[in-house]
Amino acid sequence: MLQRRRWWVLFALTALFSIAGLFMSSHAGDFNLSDKLQARDYANIAWMITATIFVLMMTPGLAFFYGGMVRAKNVISTMLQSFIVMGVVSVIWVVFGFGLAFGDDIGG
């Protein structure tokens, strides 16, 4: 019973803070940034792509590592799951992640 009450309290607090966030002002002030600050930083974008390539190159090693932790009959399934997750995460990065990392700021 105590566990269930704890979840309801956590849910209520999350809902309260989420609703309160809707009514907060997102305008910190109207000021103009210089063109230098508004331009995209291509070095950051290049480094993000390079780091992404490094992470994607680690996927086969991760698949072999996880494959060594399971029984022989489950090795292919475990390796396939690693590669499927790599593809899914790549699509999620293209759709959502790049915009979150390099998109416009909201409220500052």
PDB file of C-alpha atoms in Angstrom:
ATOM      1  CA  MET A   1       0.000   0.000   0.000  1.00  0.00           C
ATOM      2  CA  LEU A   2       2.840   2.369   0.847  1.00  0.00           C
ATOM      3  CA  GLN A   3       4.469   1.649  -2.517  1.00  0.00           C
ATOM      4  CA  ARG A   4       1.270   2.550  -4.382  1.00  0.00           C
ATOM      5  CA  ARG A   5       0.866   5.779  -2.416  1.00  0.00           C
ATOM      6  CA  ARG A   6       4.454   6.721  -3.210  1.00  0.00           C
ATOM      7  CA  TRP A   7       3.792   6.348  -6.940  1.00  0.00           C
ATOM      8  CA  TRP A   8       0.672   8.508  -6.703  1.00  0.00           C
ATOM      9  CA  VAL A   9       2.576  11.222  -4.848  1.00  0.00           C
ATOM     10  CA  LEU A  10       5.333  11.105  -7.457  1.00  0.00           C
ATOM     11  CA  PHE A  11       2.759  11.301 -10.258  1.00  0.00           C
ATOM     12  CA  ALA A  12       0.956  14.221  -8.592  1.00  0.00           C
ATOM     13  CA  LEU A  13       4.194  16.172  -8.134  1.00  0.00           C
ATOM     14  CA  THR A  14       5.213  15.548 -11.731  1.00  0.00           C
ATOM     15  CA  ALA A  15       1.812  16.697 -12.980  1.00  0.00           C
ATOM     16  CA  LEU A  16       1.906  19.775 -10.747  1.00  0.00           C
ATOM     17  CA  PHE A  17       5.338  20.872 -11.950  1.00  0.00           C
ATOM     18  CA  SER A  18       4.433  20.146 -15.574  1.00  0.00           C
ATOM     19  CA  ILE A  19       1.290  22.242 -15.401  1.00  0.00           C
ATOM     20  CA  ALA A  20       3.117  25.020 -13.539  1.00  0.00           C
ATOM     21  CA  GLY A  21       5.739  25.054 -16.283  1.00  0.00           C
ATOM     22  CA  LEU A  22       3.076  25.883 -18.850  1.00  0.00           C
ATOM     23  CA  PHE A  23       2.300  29.177 -17.152  1.00  0.00           C
ATOM     24  CA  MET A  24       5.857  30.373 -16.670  1.00  0.00           C
ATOM     25  CA  SER A  25       7.016  33.179 -18.909  1.00  0.00           C
ATOM     26  CA  SER A  26       9.541  32.065 -21.480  1.00  0.00           C
ATOM     27  CA  HIS A  27      10.557  35.584 -22.476  1.00  0.00           C
ATOM     28  CA  ALA A  28      13.645  36.575 -20.522  1.00  0.00           C
ATOM     29  CA  GLY A  29      13.853  39.855 -22.371  1.00  0.00           C
ATOM     30  CA  ASP A  30      13.852  41.168 -25.875  1.00  0.00           C
ATOM     31  CA  PHE A  31      17.442  41.697 -26.910  1.00  0.00           C
ATOM     32  CA  ASN A  32      19.233  41.134 -30.194  1.00  0.00           C
ATOM     33  CA  LEU A  33      22.244  38.900 -30.486  1.00  0.00           C
ATOM     34  CA  SER A  34      24.988  39.702 -32.913  1.00  0.00           C
ATOM     35  CA  ASP A  35      25.249  37.778 -36.165  1.00  0.00           C
ATOM     36  CA  LYS A  36      28.361  36.059 -34.847  1.00  0.00           C
ATOM     37  CA  LEU A  37      26.402  34.440 -32.010  1.00  0.00           C
ATOM     38  CA  GLN A  38      23.481  33.500 -34.249  1.00  0.00           C
ATOM     39  CA  ALA A  39      25.661  31.688 -36.811  1.00  0.00           C
ATOM     40  CA  ARG A  40      25.981  27.929 -36.512  1.00  0.00           C
ATOM     41  CA  ASP A  41      29.244  26.642 -35.132  1.00  0.00           C
ATOM     42  CA  TYR A  42      30.352  24.156 -37.781  1.00  0.00           C
ATOM     43  CA  ALA A  43      33.210  22.866 -35.638  1.00  0.00           C
ATOM     44  CA  ASN A  44      30.692  21.650 -33.048  1.00  0.00           C
ATOM     45  CA  ILE A  45      28.618  19.975 -35.742  1.00  0.00           C
ATOM     46  CA  ALA A  46      31.697  18.281 -37.222  1.00  0.00           C
ATOM     47  CA  TRP A  47      32.769  17.024 -33.808  1.00  0.00           C
ATOM     48  CA  MET A  48      29.269  15.690 -33.092  1.00  0.00           C
ATOM     49  CA  ILE A  49      29.306  13.757 -36.373  1.00  0.00           C
ATOM     50  CA  THR A  50      32.806  12.410 -35.618  1.00  0.00           C
ATOM     51  CA  ALA A  51      31.767  11.287 -32.139  1.00  0.00           C
ATOM     52  CA  THR A  52      28.693   9.637 -33.644  1.00  0.00           C
ATOM     53  CA  ILE A  53      30.880   7.704 -36.070  1.00  0.00           C
ATOM     54  CA  PHE A  54      33.091   6.544 -33.179  1.00  0.00           C
ATOM     55  CA  VAL A  55      30.068   5.307 -31.253  1.00  0.00           C
ATOM     56  CA  LEU A  56      28.638   3.510 -34.282  1.00  0.00           C
ATOM     57  CA  MET A  57      32.012   1.822 -34.861  1.00  0.00           C
ATOM     58  CA  MET A  58      31.852   0.423 -31.316  1.00  0.00           C
ATOM     59  CA  THR A  59      28.572  -1.398 -32.003  1.00  0.00           C
ATOM     60  CA  PRO A  60      30.127  -4.639 -33.346  1.00  0.00           C
ATOM     61  CA  GLY A  61      32.360  -4.877 -30.273  1.00  0.00           C
ATOM     62  CA  LEU A  62      29.380  -4.314 -28.027  1.00  0.00           C
ATOM     63  CA  ALA A  63      27.463  -6.999 -29.905  1.00  0.00           C
ATOM     64  CA  PHE A  64      30.296  -9.495 -29.402  1.00  0.00           C
ATOM     65  CA  PHE A  65      30.544  -8.528 -25.727  1.00  0.00           C
ATOM     66  CA  TYR A  66      26.841  -9.122 -25.152  1.00  0.00           C
ATOM     67  CA  GLY A  67      27.028 -12.269 -27.265  1.00  0.00           C
ATOM     68  CA  GLY A  68      29.666 -13.664 -24.927  1.00  0.00           C
ATOM     69  CA  MET A  69      27.417 -13.176 -21.930  1.00  0.00           C
ATOM     70  CA  VAL A  70      24.569 -15.407 -23.146  1.00  0.00           C
ATOM     71  CA  ARG A  71      24.191 -19.054 -24.073  1.00  0.00           C
ATOM     72  CA  ALA A  72      25.230 -20.217 -27.529  1.00  0.00           C
ATOM     73  CA  LYS A  73      21.661 -20.472 -28.776  1.00  0.00           C
ATOM     74  CA  ASN A  74      21.008 -16.779 -28.001  1.00  0.00           C
ATOM     75  CA  VAL A  75      24.159 -15.223 -29.492  1.00  0.00           C
ATOM     76  CA  ILE A  76      22.695 -14.303 -32.882  1.00  0.00           C
ATOM     77  CA  SER A  77      19.587 -12.823 -31.292  1.00  0.00           C
ATOM     78  CA  THR A  78      21.633 -10.703 -28.901  1.00  0.00           C
ATOM     79  CA  MET A  79      23.936  -9.464 -31.661  1.00  0.00           C
ATOM     80  CA  LEU A  80      20.969  -8.672 -33.893  1.00  0.00           C
ATOM     81  CA  GLN A  81      19.368  -6.671 -31.095  1.00  0.00           C
ATOM     82  CA  SER A  82      22.515  -4.543 -30.801  1.00  0.00           C
ATOM     83  CA  PHE A  83      22.486  -3.744 -34.512  1.00  0.00           C
ATOM     84  CA  ILE A  84      18.746  -3.057 -34.581  1.00  0.00           C
ATOM     85  CA  VAL A  85      19.089  -0.650 -31.671  1.00  0.00           C
ATOM     86  CA  MET A  86      21.942   1.077 -33.534  1.00  0.00           C
ATOM     87  CA  GLY A  87      19.624   1.683 -36.488  1.00  0.00           C
ATOM     88  CA  VAL A  88      16.717   2.839 -34.339  1.00  0.00           C
ATOM     89  CA  VAL A  89      18.878   5.240 -32.343  1.00  0.00           C
ATOM     90  CA  SER A  90      20.375   6.627 -35.566  1.00  0.00           C
ATOM     91  CA  VAL A  91      16.911   7.401 -36.903  1.00  0.00           C
ATOM     92  CA  ILE A  92      15.858   8.963 -33.588  1.00  0.00           C
ATOM     93  CA  TRP A  93      18.997  11.133 -33.644  1.00  0.00           C
ATOM     94  CA  VAL A  94      18.221  12.365 -37.165  1.00  0.00           C
ATOM     95  CA  VAL A  95      14.569  13.052 -36.378  1.00  0.00           C
ATOM     96  CA  PHE A  96      14.831  14.533 -32.868  1.00  0.00           C
ATOM     97  CA  GLY A  97      18.377  14.698 -31.514  1.00  0.00           C
ATOM     98  CA  PHE A  98      20.057  17.020 -34.001  1.00  0.00           C
ATOM     99  CA  GLY A  99      17.319  19.606 -33.622  1.00  0.00           C
ATOM    100  CA  LEU A 100      17.552  19.421 -29.839  1.00  0.00           C
ATOM    101  CA  ALA A 101      21.332  19.718 -29.866  1.00  0.00           C
ATOM    102  CA  PHE A 102      21.707  22.471 -32.451  1.00  0.00           C
ATOM    103  CA  GLY A 103      18.232  24.004 -32.729  1.00  0.00           C
ATOM    104  CA  ASP A 104      17.011  27.363 -31.568  1.00  0.00           C
ATOM    105  CA  ASP A 105      16.943  28.089 -27.860  1.00  0.00           C
ATOM    106  CA  ILE A 106      13.593  28.474 -26.166  1.00  0.00           C
ATOM    107  CA  GLY A 107      13.593  31.043 -23.420  1.00  0.00           C
ATOM    108  CA  GLY A 108      17.260  31.785 -23.302  1.00  0.00           C
TER     109      GLY A 108
END
